[in-house]
Amino acid sequence: MPTTPPAMTDTYAVIGHPIEHSRSPDIHALFAAQTGQDMHYGRRSAPVDGFAASIQAFFAAGGAGLNVTLPFKQEAFERADTLSERAQRASAVNTLMARGDEIHGDNTDGAGLVADLVGRLGTDLAGARVLILGAGGAVRGVVPNLFAAGVARITIANRTRAKSQSVAESCLRMGSIAACGLDEAPFDADLVINAISAGLAGEMPALDDRVLTRARAVYDMIYADTATPFLRWARDRGVAGEDGFGMLVEQAAESFALWRGIRPDTRAVITALRGC
């Protein structure tokens, strides 16, 4: 049965479609216990055509903040009353918070990805050539942080080339960035990042093995209890990688800090939930 938050407890949630798989409630429960915060965090499933009504109802009922996941990050950008600088750069929002009568939008995806890659995994991004597979809202959120971390070039490859081109064009001022179709992906990337959500359904698009020719590692922004199709594909071709659970925890910590004014220990939470 769903739990009812105690009276006067600040209410937060993750909103998406689908949402049942999300580990965000587990993560934020550990953050709250670790930092002594009085809050309740749950899941909210929104109809694909009902995101605006869902967030309005949540905040009208006194909700304090929302994490936004697939497929609503770009719509959240459009619906927020005010936006942080990094949300404006990304043209996507994954964190919403009540500010008086307004809803403020931010984006913590990029900070979460770089924190996991550099802080936990020790990835050297300085001068790296990065290939990103996919062109959704999460990709828009991570490109600025990757450039800020010293990446030399980013190529965005997507099944629909026009979509990857749209993301690349919005980021032209940030650094060297190019767009292509999946079948045109370059073979010289040092790091290959998968952001194609089909991995949630256990699927993966056909890729040319040569995209891993120079890859030192791969990273899947999708996470699962077992190795994702993308990670299995790379592993079978001799390239090791990690899934996006660490990114999930790190971006959640960034959201938590925005909401509560205190930053939790992410390593302890990753260890508690993943044992590593």
mmCIF file of C-alpha atoms in Angstrom:
data_model
loop_
_atom_site.group_PDB
_atom_site.id
_atom_site.type_symbol
_atom_site.label_atom_id
_atom_site.label_comp_id
_atom_site.label_asym_id
_atom_site.label_seq_id
_atom_site.Cartn_x
_atom_site.Cartn_y
_atom_site.Cartn_z
ATOM 1 C CA MET A 1 0.000 0.000 0.000
ATOM 2 C CA PRO A 2 1.235 3.546 -0.674
ATOM 3 C CA THR A 3 2.491 5.383 2.369
ATOM 4 C CA THR A 4 0.985 8.672 3.492
ATOM 5 C CA PRO A 5 3.490 11.324 4.541
ATOM 6 C CA PRO A 6 3.116 12.627 8.083
ATOM 7 C CA ALA A 7 1.582 16.075 8.581
ATOM 8 C CA MET A 8 4.006 18.994 8.092
ATOM 9 C CA THR A 9 6.582 16.772 6.388
ATOM 10 C CA ASP A 10 7.942 18.292 3.163
ATOM 11 C CA THR A 11 6.865 16.230 0.164
ATOM 12 C CA TYR A 12 9.009 15.406 -2.863
ATOM 13 C CA ALA A 13 8.700 12.884 -5.704
ATOM 14 C CA VAL A 14 10.085 11.650 -8.979
ATOM 15 C CA ILE A 15 7.718 12.038 -11.926
ATOM 16 C CA GLY A 16 7.876 10.201 -15.240
ATOM 17 C CA HIS A 17 6.297 7.576 -17.489
ATOM 18 C CA PRO A 18 7.035 4.789 -16.728
ATOM 19 C CA ILE A 19 8.173 5.365 -13.157
ATOM 20 C CA GLU A 20 7.811 2.055 -11.324
ATOM 21 C CA HIS A 21 11.467 1.124 -11.879
ATOM 22 C CA SER A 22 12.873 4.320 -10.319
ATOM 23 C CA ARG A 23 15.277 3.950 -7.390
ATOM 24 C CA SER A 24 15.041 7.642 -6.530
ATOM 25 C CA PRO A 25 12.777 7.088 -3.478
ATOM 26 C CA ASP A 26 15.347 4.665 -2.003
ATOM 27 C CA ILE A 27 18.155 7.137 -2.646
ATOM 28 C CA HIS A 28 16.402 10.128 -1.123
ATOM 29 C CA ALA A 29 15.258 8.107 1.886
ATOM 30 C CA LEU A 30 18.915 7.338 2.625
ATOM 31 C CA PHE A 31 19.902 10.965 2.022
ATOM 32 C CA ALA A 32 17.212 12.126 4.471
ATOM 33 C CA ALA A 33 18.231 9.617 7.149
ATOM 34 C CA GLN A 34 21.903 10.485 6.728
ATOM 35 C CA THR A 35 21.342 14.239 7.043
ATOM 36 C CA GLY A 36 18.442 14.256 9.513
ATOM 37 C CA GLN A 37 15.920 15.813 7.126
ATOM 38 C CA ASP A 38 12.149 15.535 7.712
ATOM 39 C CA MET A 39 10.807 14.750 4.252
ATOM 40 C CA HIS A 40 8.792 12.222 2.263
ATOM 41 C CA TYR A 41 9.775 11.202 -1.278
ATOM 42 C CA GLY A 42 7.600 9.065 -3.565
ATOM 43 C CA ARG A 43 6.859 8.191 -7.191
ATOM 44 C CA ARG A 44 4.318 9.932 -9.418
ATOM 45 C CA SER A 45 3.287 8.507 -12.769
ATOM 46 C CA ALA A 46 2.063 11.142 -15.223
ATOM 47 C CA PRO A 47 0.176 10.410 -18.446
ATOM 48 C CA VAL A 48 2.281 11.192 -21.489
ATOM 49 C CA ASP A 49 -0.159 13.987 -22.373
ATOM 50 C CA GLY A 50 -0.802 15.044 -18.773
ATOM 51 C CA PHE A 51 2.520 16.269 -17.394
ATOM 52 C CA ALA A 52 1.489 19.912 -16.915
ATOM 53 C CA ALA A 53 -1.672 18.991 -15.002
ATOM 54 C CA SER A 54 0.278 16.515 -12.859
ATOM 55 C CA ILE A 55 2.917 18.993 -11.711
ATOM 56 C CA GLN A 56 0.340 21.713 -11.121
ATOM 57 C CA ALA A 57 -1.667 19.364 -8.898
ATOM 58 C CA PHE A 58 1.473 18.317 -6.998
ATOM 59 C CA PHE A 59 2.577 21.856 -6.183
ATOM 60 C CA ALA A 60 -0.982 23.068 -5.530
ATOM 61 C CA ALA A 61 -1.227 20.374 -2.851
ATOM 62 C CA GLY A 62 1.880 21.752 -1.137
ATOM 63 C CA GLY A 63 4.584 19.652 -2.809
ATOM 64 C CA ALA A 64 8.094 21.035 -2.333
ATOM 65 C CA GLY A 65 10.033 19.541 -5.237
ATOM 66 C CA LEU A 66 10.073 17.070 -8.117
ATOM 67 C CA ASN A 67 12.723 15.142 -9.984
ATOM 68 C CA VAL A 68 11.723 14.806 -13.643
ATOM 69 C CA THR A 69 12.622 11.769 -15.727
ATOM 70 C CA LEU A 70 11.658 10.301 -19.102
ATOM 71 C CA PRO A 71 9.945 11.538 -21.183
ATOM 72 C CA PHE A 72 9.257 14.928 -19.601
ATOM 73 C CA LYS A 73 12.574 16.806 -19.235
ATOM 74 C CA GLN A 74 12.037 19.149 -22.164
ATOM 75 C CA GLU A 75 8.394 19.766 -21.265
ATOM 76 C CA ALA A 76 9.510 20.575 -17.706
ATOM 77 C CA PHE A 77 11.805 23.197 -19.226
ATOM 78 C CA GLU A 78 8.834 24.745 -21.006
ATOM 79 C CA ARG A 79 6.541 24.625 -17.954
ATOM 80 C CA ALA A 80 8.885 26.078 -15.323
ATOM 81 C CA ASP A 81 8.241 29.709 -14.379
ATOM 82 C CA THR A 82 11.932 30.453 -13.758
ATOM 83 C CA LEU A 83 15.072 28.626 -14.850
ATOM 84 C CA SER A 84 18.633 28.243 -13.584
ATOM 85 C CA GLU A 85 21.499 29.103 -15.896
ATOM 86 C CA ARG A 86 22.385 25.432 -16.435
ATOM 87 C CA ALA A 87 18.758 24.592 -17.243
ATOM 88 C CA GLN A 88 18.766 27.359 -19.833
ATOM 89 C CA ARG A 89 22.009 26.035 -21.344
ATOM 90 C CA ALA A 90 20.593 22.510 -21.505
ATOM 91 C CA SER A 91 17.068 23.477 -22.643
ATOM 92 C CA ALA A 92 15.938 20.667 -20.329
ATOM 93 C CA VAL A 93 14.915 20.396 -16.683
ATOM 94 C CA ASN A 94 15.188 17.428 -14.325
ATOM 95 C CA THR A 95 14.585 19.252 -11.021
ATOM 96 C CA LEU A 96 11.603 21.393 -10.060
ATOM 97 C CA MET A 97 11.103 23.254 -6.795
ATOM 98 C CA ALA A 98 8.472 25.562 -5.318
ATOM 99 C CA ARG A 99 9.579 29.166 -4.868
ATOM 100 C CA GLY A 100 6.631 31.035 -3.476
ATOM 101 C CA ASP A 101 3.961 30.976 -6.166
ATOM 102 C CA GLU A 102 6.453 30.026 -8.869
ATOM 103 C CA ILE A 103 7.976 26.742 -10.029
ATOM 104 C CA HIS A 104 11.738 26.939 -10.538
ATOM 105 C CA GLY A 105 13.518 24.567 -12.922
ATOM 106 C CA ASP A 106 17.110 23.336 -12.760
ATOM 107 C CA ASN A 107 19.178 20.610 -14.384
ATOM 108 C CA THR A 108 21.481 18.388 -12.316
ATOM 109 C CA ASP A 109 22.097 15.636 -14.902
ATOM 110 C CA GLY A 110 25.404 16.996 -16.167
ATOM 111 C CA ALA A 111 26.801 17.590 -12.689
ATOM 112 C CA GLY A 112 25.772 14.049 -11.752
ATOM 113 C CA LEU A 113 27.394 12.425 -14.788
ATOM 114 C CA VAL A 114 30.713 14.248 -14.418
ATOM 115 C CA ALA A 115 30.814 13.636 -10.657
ATOM 116 C CA ASP A 116 30.405 9.901 -11.244
ATOM 117 C CA LEU A 117 32.822 9.685 -14.175
ATOM 118 C CA VAL A 118 35.576 11.761 -12.580
ATOM 119 C CA GLY A 119 35.011 11.443 -8.834
ATOM 120 C CA ARG A 120 34.074 7.784 -8.484
ATOM 121 C CA LEU A 121 35.382 6.126 -11.633
ATOM 122 C CA GLY A 122 38.522 8.232 -12.127
ATOM 123 C CA THR A 123 37.846 8.941 -15.815
ATOM 124 C CA ASP A 124 40.197 11.479 -17.372
ATOM 125 C CA LEU A 125 37.998 13.742 -19.498
ATOM 126 C CA ALA A 126 40.656 16.320 -20.365
ATOM 127 C CA GLY A 127 41.088 16.316 -24.147
ATOM 128 C CA ALA A 128 38.768 13.323 -24.574
ATOM 129 C CA ARG A 129 36.687 12.647 -27.671
ATOM 130 C CA VAL A 130 33.212 11.590 -26.571
ATOM 131 C CA LEU A 131 30.520 9.845 -28.588
ATOM 132 C CA ILE A 132 26.990 10.095 -27.161
ATOM 133 C CA LEU A 133 24.336 7.720 -28.468
ATOM 134 C CA GLY A 134 20.888 9.315 -28.275
ATOM 135 C CA ALA A 135 19.601 12.894 -28.303
ATOM 136 C CA GLY A 136 16.971 13.222 -25.579
ATOM 137 C CA GLY A 137 16.603 15.659 -22.706
ATOM 138 C CA ALA A 138 19.288 13.942 -20.641
ATOM 139 C CA VAL A 139 21.836 14.536 -23.418
ATOM 140 C CA ARG A 140 21.048 18.242 -23.506
ATOM 141 C CA GLY A 141 21.673 18.265 -19.773
ATOM 142 C CA VAL A 142 25.125 16.665 -19.813
ATOM 143 C CA VAL A 143 26.835 18.337 -22.791
ATOM 144 C CA PRO A 144 27.658 21.630 -20.973
ATOM 145 C CA ASN A 145 29.250 19.809 -18.024
ATOM 146 C CA LEU A 146 31.299 17.531 -20.258
ATOM 147 C CA PHE A 147 32.772 20.547 -22.027
ATOM 148 C CA ALA A 148 33.380 22.256 -18.671
ATOM 149 C CA ALA A 149 35.299 19.133 -17.580
ATOM 150 C CA GLY A 150 37.703 19.550 -20.510
ATOM 151 C CA VAL A 151 36.265 17.271 -23.204
ATOM 152 C CA ALA A 152 37.765 18.198 -26.582
ATOM 153 C CA ARG A 153 34.965 17.045 -28.866
ATOM 154 C CA ILE A 154 31.477 15.596 -28.600
ATOM 155 C CA THR A 155 29.630 13.752 -31.351
ATOM 156 C CA ILE A 156 25.928 13.074 -30.883
ATOM 157 C CA ALA A 157 24.604 10.123 -32.855
ATOM 158 C CA ASN A 158 20.904 9.392 -33.019
ATOM 159 C CA ARG A 159 18.616 7.211 -35.077
ATOM 160 C CA THR A 160 16.885 10.399 -36.269
ATOM 161 C CA ARG A 161 19.705 12.629 -37.483
ATOM 162 C CA ALA A 162 17.574 15.768 -37.301
ATOM 163 C CA LYS A 163 17.184 15.318 -33.560
ATOM 164 C CA SER A 164 20.913 14.959 -32.955
ATOM 165 C CA GLN A 165 21.459 17.996 -35.169
ATOM 166 C CA SER A 166 19.025 20.001 -33.040
ATOM 167 C CA VAL A 167 20.928 19.185 -29.852
ATOM 168 C CA ALA A 168 24.290 19.930 -31.450
ATOM 169 C CA GLU A 169 23.134 23.277 -32.820
ATOM 170 C CA SER A 170 21.909 24.330 -29.368
ATOM 171 C CA CYS A 171 25.399 23.639 -27.955
ATOM 172 C CA LEU A 172 27.631 25.090 -30.686
ATOM 173 C CA ARG A 173 28.954 27.909 -28.492
ATOM 174 C CA MET A 174 30.091 25.485 -25.788
ATOM 175 C CA GLY A 175 32.745 23.626 -27.766
ATOM 176 C CA SER A 176 33.481 21.375 -30.725
ATOM 177 C CA ILE A 177 30.298 19.369 -31.306
ATOM 178 C CA ALA A 178 28.939 17.414 -34.263
ATOM 179 C CA ALA A 179 25.806 15.429 -35.085
ATOM 180 C CA CYS A 180 25.192 12.306 -37.133
ATOM 181 C CA GLY A 181 22.974 9.275 -37.532
ATOM 182 C CA LEU A 182 23.745 6.086 -35.594
ATOM 183 C CA ASP A 183 25.074 4.499 -38.776
ATOM 184 C CA GLU A 184 27.488 7.419 -39.218
ATOM 185 C CA ALA A 185 29.026 7.358 -35.731
ATOM 186 C CA PRO A 186 32.816 7.966 -35.741
ATOM 187 C CA PHE A 187 35.344 5.279 -34.800
ATOM 188 C CA ASP A 188 37.778 7.429 -32.801
ATOM 189 C CA ALA A 189 35.933 8.111 -29.531
ATOM 190 C CA ASP A 190 37.829 7.699 -26.257
ATOM 191 C CA LEU A 191 34.561 7.371 -24.320
ATOM 192 C CA VAL A 192 31.206 6.140 -25.626
ATOM 193 C CA ILE A 193 28.135 7.132 -23.604
ATOM 194 C CA ASN A 194 24.776 5.488 -24.228
ATOM 195 C CA ALA A 195 21.684 7.622 -23.622
ATOM 196 C CA ILE A 196 19.176 5.638 -25.677
ATOM 197 C CA SER A 197 16.244 4.787 -23.429
ATOM 198 C CA ALA A 198 15.442 1.553 -25.284
ATOM 199 C CA GLY A 199 17.849 -0.079 -22.840
ATOM 200 C CA LEU A 200 15.115 0.139 -20.215
ATOM 201 C CA ALA A 201 13.174 -2.407 -22.283
ATOM 202 C CA GLY A 202 16.209 -4.636 -22.775
ATOM 203 C CA GLU A 203 16.795 -3.471 -26.327
ATOM 204 C CA MET A 204 19.705 -1.895 -28.131
ATOM 205 C CA PRO A 205 20.001 -0.464 -31.651
ATOM 206 C CA ALA A 206 22.407 -2.030 -34.124
ATOM 207 C CA LEU A 207 25.829 -0.402 -33.843
ATOM 208 C CA ASP A 208 28.987 -0.809 -35.842
ATOM 209 C CA ASP A 209 31.580 -2.564 -33.664
ATOM 210 C CA ARG A 210 34.165 -0.076 -34.913
ATOM 211 C CA VAL A 211 32.743 2.705 -32.704
ATOM 212 C CA LEU A 212 34.703 0.974 -29.913
ATOM 213 C CA THR A 213 37.997 0.932 -31.841
ATOM 214 C CA ARG A 214 39.725 3.501 -29.589
ATOM 215 C CA ALA A 215 37.335 3.529 -26.641
ATOM 216 C CA ARG A 216 39.007 3.281 -23.246
ATOM 217 C CA ALA A 217 35.639 2.833 -21.560
ATOM 218 C CA VAL A 218 31.894 3.034 -22.069
ATOM 219 C CA TYR A 219 29.152 4.424 -19.841
ATOM 220 C CA ASP A 220 25.433 3.677 -19.966
ATOM 221 C CA MET A 221 23.214 6.429 -18.577
ATOM 222 C CA ILE A 222 20.555 3.732 -18.188
ATOM 223 C CA TYR A 223 20.808 1.624 -15.036
ATOM 224 C CA ALA A 224 19.463 -1.822 -14.159
ATOM 225 C CA ASP A 225 19.940 -4.624 -11.633
ATOM 226 C CA THR A 226 21.886 -6.592 -14.234
ATOM 227 C CA ALA A 227 24.216 -5.493 -17.030
ATOM 228 C CA THR A 228 22.374 -3.432 -19.638
ATOM 229 C CA PRO A 229 22.279 -4.546 -23.289
ATOM 230 C CA PHE A 230 24.750 -1.791 -24.176
ATOM 231 C CA LEU A 231 27.226 -2.806 -21.467
ATOM 232 C CA ARG A 232 26.966 -6.474 -22.487
ATOM 233 C CA TRP A 233 27.559 -5.498 -26.116
ATOM 234 C CA ALA A 234 30.675 -3.503 -25.187
ATOM 235 C CA ARG A 235 31.960 -6.154 -22.775
ATOM 236 C CA ASP A 236 31.660 -8.828 -25.455
ATOM 237 C CA ARG A 237 33.937 -6.645 -27.583
ATOM 238 C CA GLY A 238 36.528 -6.183 -24.861
ATOM 239 C CA VAL A 239 35.553 -2.751 -23.517
ATOM 240 C CA ALA A 240 34.551 -2.366 -19.871
ATOM 241 C CA GLY A 241 32.031 0.122 -18.578
ATOM 242 C CA GLU A 242 29.584 1.220 -15.911
ATOM 243 C CA ASP A 243 25.860 1.874 -15.887
ATOM 244 C CA GLY A 244 24.222 5.112 -14.774
ATOM 245 C CA PHE A 245 23.373 4.244 -11.184
ATOM 246 C CA GLY A 246 26.227 6.382 -9.888
ATOM 247 C CA MET A 247 25.035 9.268 -12.060
ATOM 248 C CA LEU A 248 21.525 8.792 -10.669
ATOM 249 C CA VAL A 249 22.800 9.089 -7.100
ATOM 250 C CA GLU A 250 25.032 12.062 -7.886
ATOM 251 C CA GLN A 251 22.351 14.049 -9.712
ATOM 252 C CA ALA A 252 19.946 13.209 -6.892
ATOM 253 C CA ALA A 253 22.443 14.603 -4.380
ATOM 254 C CA GLU A 254 22.628 17.813 -6.392
ATOM 255 C CA SER A 255 18.816 18.089 -6.354
ATOM 256 C CA PHE A 256 18.758 17.282 -2.630
ATOM 257 C CA ALA A 257 21.256 20.072 -1.959
ATOM 258 C CA LEU A 258 19.106 22.538 -3.901
ATOM 259 C CA TRP A 259 16.010 21.546 -1.947
ATOM 260 C CA ARG A 260 17.446 21.077 1.543
ATOM 261 C CA GLY A 261 20.642 23.155 1.574
ATOM 262 C CA ILE A 262 22.842 20.222 2.591
ATOM 263 C CA ARG A 263 24.870 17.776 0.489
ATOM 264 C CA PRO A 264 24.743 14.060 1.380
ATOM 265 C CA ASP A 265 27.551 11.495 1.159
ATOM 266 C CA THR A 266 26.911 9.799 -2.200
ATOM 267 C CA ARG A 267 29.563 7.097 -1.803
ATOM 268 C CA ALA A 268 27.813 5.750 1.294
ATOM 269 C CA VAL A 269 24.484 5.597 -0.535
ATOM 270 C CA ILE A 270 25.927 3.873 -3.611
ATOM 271 C CA THR A 271 27.566 1.311 -1.322
ATOM 272 C CA ALA A 272 24.356 0.765 0.623
ATOM 273 C CA LEU A 273 22.225 0.229 -2.490
ATOM 274 C CA ARG A 274 24.731 -1.426 -4.776
ATOM 275 C CA GLY A 275 27.376 -2.846 -2.415
ATOM 276 C CA CYS A 276 30.189 -1.229 -4.402
#
